[in-house]
Tab-separated table of C-alpha atoms in Angstrom:
chain	number	residue	atom	x	y	z
T	772	MET	CA	-4.484	8.823	9.937
T	773	GLN	CA	-7.025	8.649	12.705
T	774	THR	CA	-10.593	7.680	13.029
T	775	ASN	CA	-13.507	9.601	14.580
T	776	ARG	CA	-12.678	12.799	12.757
T	777	ILE	CA	-14.966	15.049	10.700
T	778	PHE	CA	-14.888	15.684	6.980
T	779	ASN	CA	-15.692	19.157	5.637
T	780	LEU	CA	-15.279	19.049	1.914
T	781	VAL	CA	-17.118	19.223	-1.379
T	782	LEU	CA	-14.492	18.371	-3.955
T	783	ILE	CA	-15.110	19.543	-7.499
T	784	ILE	CA	-12.593	18.291	-10.036
T	785	PRO	CA	-12.131	20.007	-13.437
T	786	LEU	CA	-14.425	18.415	-16.006
T	787	PHE	CA	-12.992	15.811	-18.264
T	788	MET	CA	-14.280	14.708	-21.601
T	789	VAL	CA	-15.851	11.335	-22.311
T	790	GLY	CA	-17.641	11.869	-25.560
T	791	CYS	CA	-21.487	11.959	-25.683
T	792	LYS	CA	-23.851	14.036	-27.833
T	793	LYS	CA	-26.141	17.130	-27.897
T	794	ASN	CA	-25.884	20.428	-25.916
T	795	ILE	CA	-24.154	20.573	-22.544
T	796	ILE	CA	-26.806	20.868	-19.891
T	797	SER	CA	-27.131	24.125	-17.945
T	798	LYS	CA	-26.157	22.426	-14.632
T	799	SER	CA	-22.884	21.179	-15.959
T	800	GLN	CA	-22.178	24.476	-17.782
T	801	TYR	CA	-22.678	26.432	-14.547
T	802	ILE	CA	-20.304	24.170	-12.560
T	803	ASN	CA	-17.730	24.345	-15.304
T	804	ASP	CA	-17.793	28.134	-15.364
T	805	LYS	CA	-17.468	28.306	-11.649
T	806	ILE	CA	-14.467	25.990	-11.623
T	807	GLU	CA	-12.691	27.961	-14.345
T	808	LYS	CA	-13.202	31.225	-12.367
T	809	GLU	CA	-12.329	30.023	-8.895
T	810	ASN	CA	-10.415	26.749	-9.341
T	811	VAL	CA	-10.691	26.049	-5.613
T	812	TYR	CA	-12.167	23.345	-3.366
T	813	ARG	CA	-15.245	24.323	-1.351
T	814	ASN	CA	-16.284	23.199	2.115
T	815	SER	CA	-19.830	21.942	2.591
T	816	ASP	CA	-21.663	19.538	4.887
T	817	THR	CA	-20.087	18.186	7.996
T	818	ILE	CA	-20.602	14.442	8.389
T	819	ASN	CA	-19.235	12.165	11.089
T	820	ILE	CA	-17.547	9.381	9.117
T	821	PRO	CA	-17.378	6.590	11.781
T	822	GLU	CA	-21.083	7.006	12.430
T	823	GLN	CA	-22.430	7.654	8.914
T	824	ASN	CA	-19.566	6.460	6.712
T	825	ASN	CA	-20.817	8.833	4.030
T	826	LEU	CA	-19.049	11.767	2.513
T	827	LYS	CA	-20.107	14.870	0.571
T	828	LEU	CA	-17.230	14.333	-1.755
T	829	SER	CA	-18.171	14.568	-5.404
T	830	LEU	CA	-16.949	14.902	-8.943
T	831	VAL	CA	-18.832	16.534	-11.834
T	832	LEU	CA	-17.814	15.143	-15.151
T	833	SER	CA	-18.743	16.308	-18.619
T	834	CYS	CA	-19.220	13.580	-21.136
T	835	GLY	CA	-19.760	15.857	-24.081
T	836	SER	CA	-22.615	17.869	-25.584
T	837	GLY	CA	-25.771	17.335	-23.598
T	838	CYS	CA	-24.155	14.777	-21.292
T	839	ALA	CA	-22.941	15.216	-17.679
T	840	MET	CA	-22.259	12.862	-14.840
T	841	THR	CA	-22.039	13.439	-11.113
T	842	TYR	CA	-19.911	11.130	-8.989
T	843	ASN	CA	-20.940	11.264	-5.297
T	844	ALA	CA	-18.718	9.364	-2.854
T	845	THR	CA	-21.006	7.366	-0.625
T	846	LYS	CA	-18.354	5.315	1.129
T	847	ILE	CA	-14.589	5.886	1.677
T	848	THR	CA	-12.516	3.478	3.719
T	849	GLN	CA	-8.754	2.884	4.115
T	850	THR	CA	-6.977	-0.413	4.497
T	851	GLY	CA	-3.269	0.146	4.896
T	852	LEU	CA	-2.081	2.418	2.047
T	853	ASN	CA	-5.112	1.634	-0.107
T	854	ILE	CA	-8.099	3.996	-0.072
T	855	LYS	CA	-11.357	2.549	-1.487
T	856	VAL	CA	-13.943	5.018	-2.816
T	857	THR	CA	-17.444	3.970	-3.825
T	858	PHE	CA	-19.332	6.480	-5.942
T	859	THR	CA	-23.029	6.823	-6.834
T	860	VAL	CA	-22.961	7.922	-10.466
T	861	ASP	CA	-25.813	9.922	-11.934
T	862	MET	CA	-25.846	10.522	-15.631
T	863	TYR	CA	-27.839	13.356	-17.186
T	864	ILE	CA	-28.799	13.729	-20.812
T	865	ASP	CA	-30.417	17.119	-21.803
T	866	GLU	CA	-30.940	17.889	-18.097
T	867	ALA	CA	-32.915	14.686	-17.480
T	868	GLU	CA	-31.430	11.989	-15.294
T	869	SER	CA	-31.008	8.958	-17.568
T	870	ASP	CA	-29.167	6.456	-15.398
T	871	THR	CA	-27.801	5.777	-11.891
T	872	TYR	CA	-25.194	3.141	-11.019
T	873	TYR	CA	-22.245	2.537	-8.717
T	874	GLU	CA	-18.514	2.479	-9.346
T	875	THR	CA	-15.694	1.714	-6.918
T	876	TYR	CA	-12.072	2.686	-7.236
T	877	ILE	CA	-9.032	1.827	-5.134
T	878	PHE	CA	-6.348	4.462	-4.763
T	879	SER	CA	-3.015	2.930	-3.814
T	880	TYR	CA	-0.143	4.975	-2.293
T	881	ASP	CA	3.467	4.343	-1.285
T	882	ASP	CA	4.894	4.963	2.258
T	883	ALA	CA	5.127	8.733	1.596
T	884	TYR	CA	1.478	8.763	0.398
T	885	ARG	CA	2.411	9.403	-3.198
T	886	LEU	CA	-0.010	7.948	-5.578
T	887	LYS	CA	1.102	4.651	-7.160
T	888	LYS	CA	-1.945	3.606	-9.113
T	889	ILE	CA	-5.769	3.686	-9.324
T	890	VAL	CA	-7.678	0.499	-9.995
T	891	LYS	CA	-11.339	0.324	-10.874
T	892	VAL	CA	-12.978	-2.583	-9.054
T	893	GLY	CA	-13.984	-5.125	-11.593
T	894	ASP	CA	-11.065	-4.249	-13.905
T	895	GLU	CA	-8.246	-5.088	-11.436
T	896	LYS	CA	-5.912	-6.374	-14.155
T	897	GLU	CA	-5.150	-2.938	-15.531
T	898	SER	CA	-4.229	0.398	-14.034
T	899	PHE	CA	-7.160	2.789	-14.478
T	900	LEU	CA	-5.002	5.809	-15.079
T	901	GLU	CA	-3.291	4.182	-18.055
T	902	THR	CA	-6.619	3.828	-19.809
T	903	GLN	CA	-7.449	7.553	-19.462
T	904	SER	CA	-6.555	10.715	-21.373
T	905	ASP	CA	-4.081	13.212	-19.932
T	906	ASP	CA	-6.907	15.422	-18.606
T	907	ASN	CA	-8.626	12.478	-16.976
T	908	GLN	CA	-5.377	11.401	-15.392
T	909	LYS	CA	-4.817	14.824	-13.922
T	910	SER	CA	-8.296	14.975	-12.561
T	911	PHE	CA	-8.002	11.694	-10.806
T	912	THR	CA	-4.469	12.433	-9.440
T	913	ASP	CA	-5.723	15.793	-8.032
T	914	PHE	CA	-8.562	13.922	-6.372
T	915	ALA	CA	-6.095	11.403	-4.957
T	916	LYS	CA	-3.898	14.214	-3.497
T	917	GLU	CA	-6.884	15.700	-1.697
T	918	LEU	CA	-7.996	12.320	-0.580
T	919	VAL	CA	-4.951	11.603	1.547
T	920	LYS	CA	-5.355	14.968	3.371
T	921	LYS	CA	-8.572	13.781	4.834
T	922	LYS	CA	-9.116	11.802	8.046
T	923	ILE	CA	-10.408	8.487	6.659
T	924	PRO	CA	-11.486	5.636	8.926
T	925	ILE	CA	-8.822	2.906	8.825
T	926	ILE	CA	-9.907	-0.689	8.782
T	927	PRO	CA	-7.752	-2.505	11.354
T	928	HIS	CA	-5.673	-5.467	10.305
T	929	GLU	CA	-6.835	-8.483	12.179
T	930	ASN	CA	-3.953	-10.686	11.030
T	931	CYS	CA	-1.351	-8.773	9.028
T	932	PHE	CA	1.120	-11.617	9.555
T	933	LYS	CA	0.269	-15.240	9.451
T	934	GLU	CA	0.921	-17.181	12.644
T	935	THR	CA	3.740	-19.698	12.451
T	936	SER	CA	4.031	-23.273	13.705
T	937	VAL	CA	7.784	-22.806	14.120
T	938	LYS	CA	9.060	-23.196	17.631
T	939	LEU	CA	12.193	-21.752	19.210
T	940	PRO	CA	14.985	-22.541	19.256
T	941	TYR	CA	15.221	-22.227	15.441
T	942	SER	CA	18.262	-23.204	13.392
T	943	THR	CA	16.843	-24.537	10.122
T	944	SER	CA	18.496	-23.570	6.848
T	945	ILE	CA	16.140	-22.495	4.022
T	946	ASN	CA	15.942	-24.291	0.725
T	947	TYR	CA	15.430	-21.177	-1.363
T	948	LYS	CA	14.414	-23.250	-4.443
T	949	SER	CA	11.459	-24.946	-2.788
T	950	VAL	CA	10.531	-22.685	0.092
T	951	LYS	CA	6.866	-21.659	0.308
T	952	TYR	CA	6.293	-17.969	1.206
T	953	ASN	CA	3.464	-16.159	2.859
T	954	TYR	CA	2.256	-12.981	1.293
T	955	LEU	CA	1.697	-9.843	3.414
T	956	LYS	CA	-2.046	-9.083	3.915
T	957	CYS	CA	-1.407	-5.364	4.415
T	958	ASN	CA	0.924	-2.894	2.836
T	959	ASP	CA	1.253	-0.070	5.431
T	960	ILE	CA	4.346	-1.373	7.204
T	961	LYS	CA	6.779	1.544	7.023
T	962	GLY	CA	10.188	0.675	5.675
T	963	LEU	CA	9.184	-2.779	4.498
T	964	GLN	CA	8.841	-1.998	0.766
T	965	LYS	CA	12.584	-1.214	0.440
T	966	LEU	CA	13.466	-4.623	1.835
T	967	ALA	CA	11.045	-6.405	-0.489
T	968	CYS	CA	12.906	-5.653	-3.704
T	969	GLU	CA	10.171	-3.037	-4.329
T	970	LYS	CA	7.716	-5.831	-5.087
T	971	GLU	CA	4.056	-5.056	-4.359
T	972	ASN	CA	3.343	-8.573	-3.114
T	973	ILE	CA	5.674	-8.806	-0.159
T	974	ARG	CA	6.924	-12.369	0.550
T	975	TYR	CA	8.062	-13.568	3.997
T	976	ILE	CA	8.552	-16.469	6.332
T	977	PRO	CA	7.090	-15.906	9.767
T	978	LEU	CA	9.078	-16.605	12.967
T	979	PRO	CA	7.694	-16.629	16.486
T	980	THR	CA	6.746	-13.199	17.731
T	981	LYS	CA	8.335	-11.618	20.792
T	982	ASN	CA	5.393	-9.972	22.664
T	983	ASP	CA	4.144	-7.319	20.164
T	984	ILE	CA	7.161	-7.648	17.832
T	985	ASN	CA	6.696	-9.481	14.573
T	986	ILE	CA	9.798	-11.341	13.403
T	987	ILE	CA	10.007	-12.434	9.764
T	988	LEU	CA	12.548	-13.676	7.139
T	989	MET	CA	12.475	-11.792	3.843
T	990	PRO	CA	14.206	-12.959	0.655
T	991	GLN	CA	16.587	-10.474	-1.005
T	992	ASP	CA	16.799	-12.179	-4.386
T	993	CYS	CA	16.611	-9.144	-6.630
T	994	GLY	CA	20.368	-8.715	-6.794
T	995	ASP	CA	23.136	-10.928	-8.062
T	996	PHE	CA	22.439	-13.687	-5.588
T	997	SER	CA	19.155	-15.675	-5.365
T	998	TYR	CA	19.920	-17.071	-1.910
T	999	ARG	CA	19.942	-14.179	0.602
T	1000	PHE	CA	17.562	-13.742	3.546
T	1001	TYR	CA	17.142	-10.822	5.993
T	1002	LEU	CA	15.658	-11.207	9.525
T	1003	VAL	CA	13.321	-8.224	10.021
T	1004	THR	CA	11.655	-7.027	13.287
T	1005	ILE	CA	8.431	-4.982	13.070
T	1006	LYS	CA	6.635	-3.090	15.787
T	1007	ASN	CA	3.702	-0.620	15.554
T	1008	ASN	CA	3.574	-1.039	11.773
T	1009	SER	CA	7.165	0.038	11.335
T	1010	VAL	CA	10.409	-1.833	10.554
T	1011	ILE	CA	12.644	-1.518	13.652
T	1012	GLY	CA	15.581	-3.688	12.659
T	1013	ASN	CA	16.912	-5.832	9.834
T	1014	LEU	CA	19.949	-8.027	9.485
T	1015	TYR	CA	21.379	-10.331	6.817
T	1016	VAL	CA	21.308	-13.781	8.468
T	1017	GLU	CA	21.343	-16.444	5.759
T	1018	GLY	CA	22.533	-16.962	2.198
T	1019	GLU	CA	25.564	-17.201	-0.039
T	1020	TRP	CA	27.963	-14.673	-1.527
T	1021	GLN	CA	31.115	-14.846	-3.597
T	1022	GLU	CA	33.142	-12.908	-6.111
T	1023	PRO	CA	32.197	-13.651	-9.706
T	1024	GLU	CA	33.850	-16.828	-11.039
T	1025	ASP	CA	35.833	-17.200	-7.792
T	1026	ASP	CA	34.649	-20.135	-5.746
T	1027	SER	CA	37.439	-19.646	-3.223
T	1028	SER	CA	35.787	-16.430	-2.004
T	1029	LYS	CA	32.490	-18.143	-1.306
T	1030	GLU	CA	30.805	-17.203	2.006
T	1031	VAL	CA	27.864	-19.234	3.545
T	1032	THR	CA	25.894	-17.515	6.212
T	1033	THR	CA	23.469	-19.244	8.633
T	1034	PHE	CA	21.813	-18.288	11.861
T	1035	SER	CA	20.056	-19.598	14.892
T	1036	LEU	CA	17.504	-17.957	17.289
T	1037	ASP	CA	16.895	-19.328	20.809
T	1038	SER	CA	13.954	-19.061	23.120
T	1039	LYS	CA	15.254	-15.863	24.717
T	1040	TYR	CA	15.603	-14.299	21.287
T	1041	ASN	CA	19.375	-14.447	21.253
T	1042	LEU	CA	20.431	-14.408	17.631
T	1043	GLN	CA	23.704	-16.006	16.389
T	1044	VAL	CA	24.934	-15.377	12.866
T	1045	LYS	CA	27.645	-17.629	11.517
T	1046	THR	CA	29.590	-16.976	8.273
T	1047	LYS	CA	31.850	-19.691	6.888
T	1048	THR	CA	34.544	-19.129	4.326
T	1049	ASN	CA	37.227	-21.471	2.905
T	1050	THR	CA	39.592	-20.247	5.625
T	1051	SER	CA	37.592	-19.095	8.583
T	1052	VAL	CA	34.371	-19.061	10.595
T	1053	ILE	CA	32.984	-15.680	11.799
T	1054	ILE	CA	30.370	-15.804	14.574
T	1055	LYS	CA	28.434	-12.729	15.711
T	1056	ASN	CA	25.899	-12.663	18.518
T	1057	TYR	CA	22.940	-10.355	18.750
T	1058	ILE	CA	19.759	-10.018	20.813
T	1059	ILE	CA	16.315	-8.855	19.769
T	1060	SER	CA	15.445	-6.255	22.435
T	1061	SER	CA	12.020	-5.496	23.912
T	1062	ASN	CA	11.532	-2.602	21.449
T	1063	GLY	CA	12.510	-4.749	18.440
T	1064	GLU	CA	16.035	-3.477	17.890
T	1065	ILE	CA	18.640	-6.019	16.790
T	1066	ALA	CA	21.601	-5.252	19.012
T	1067	GLU	CA	25.061	-6.786	18.744
T	1068	LYS	CA	26.447	-8.215	21.944
């Protein structure tokens, strides 16, 4: 997604029921009839988002007889794969405006921009969709699908990865029982979720960067073995390379098959991976290239 683009959308989502009283107001009825006949999204005002940071993006919701609410998006920003939408909510009872307040929602997506969940700010402990009826869920998921088609201003990540005090050369083994992890501050690194055991809070150990290449160690403890680490290289918000560099492996109930893998990384980013068994030592040498690839020598 890019910044400095123009939105041209008034989004009207099918009305979903909340449960108030009295007769549906004429405004809500008119919009409802129009949606049922056309069932399309309409274009409206053109607004420059980077300058105004406002959108003519709205929802009209029926809350029962005599009750209607309009949700007008006043601010939409994107951080990584999370899109934050702030609405001004106007409630109408019998055609008279009865209340105005604000609500903010965070729409979270995966790497393919499929919706994962919606969280209402202030109720972060529960997924908003799970608290809604089927009709409400469909309305919000339709909104979410349209949302990712738009050019939303992306908030840059100042420090996605924490700086490390580690100096090269590095050859320290990890105590996986007591190691303290950092947690990734952004979630738009393509390809990283698969290496993180599909956990939302991605854990890592930072190593010294090579120019614009981030180098981290990530635990792979979601399988049969709790002590396995991958070295991962990241450039331009994408995983470039990954390699198993440290940990233990063995056949079940067979100590003689045990393999212990360790690694070292020197100041020129030469990477050596050593695997010891009961009968042999296997050494492989790699280099982290200028584009982030891990190439075997």
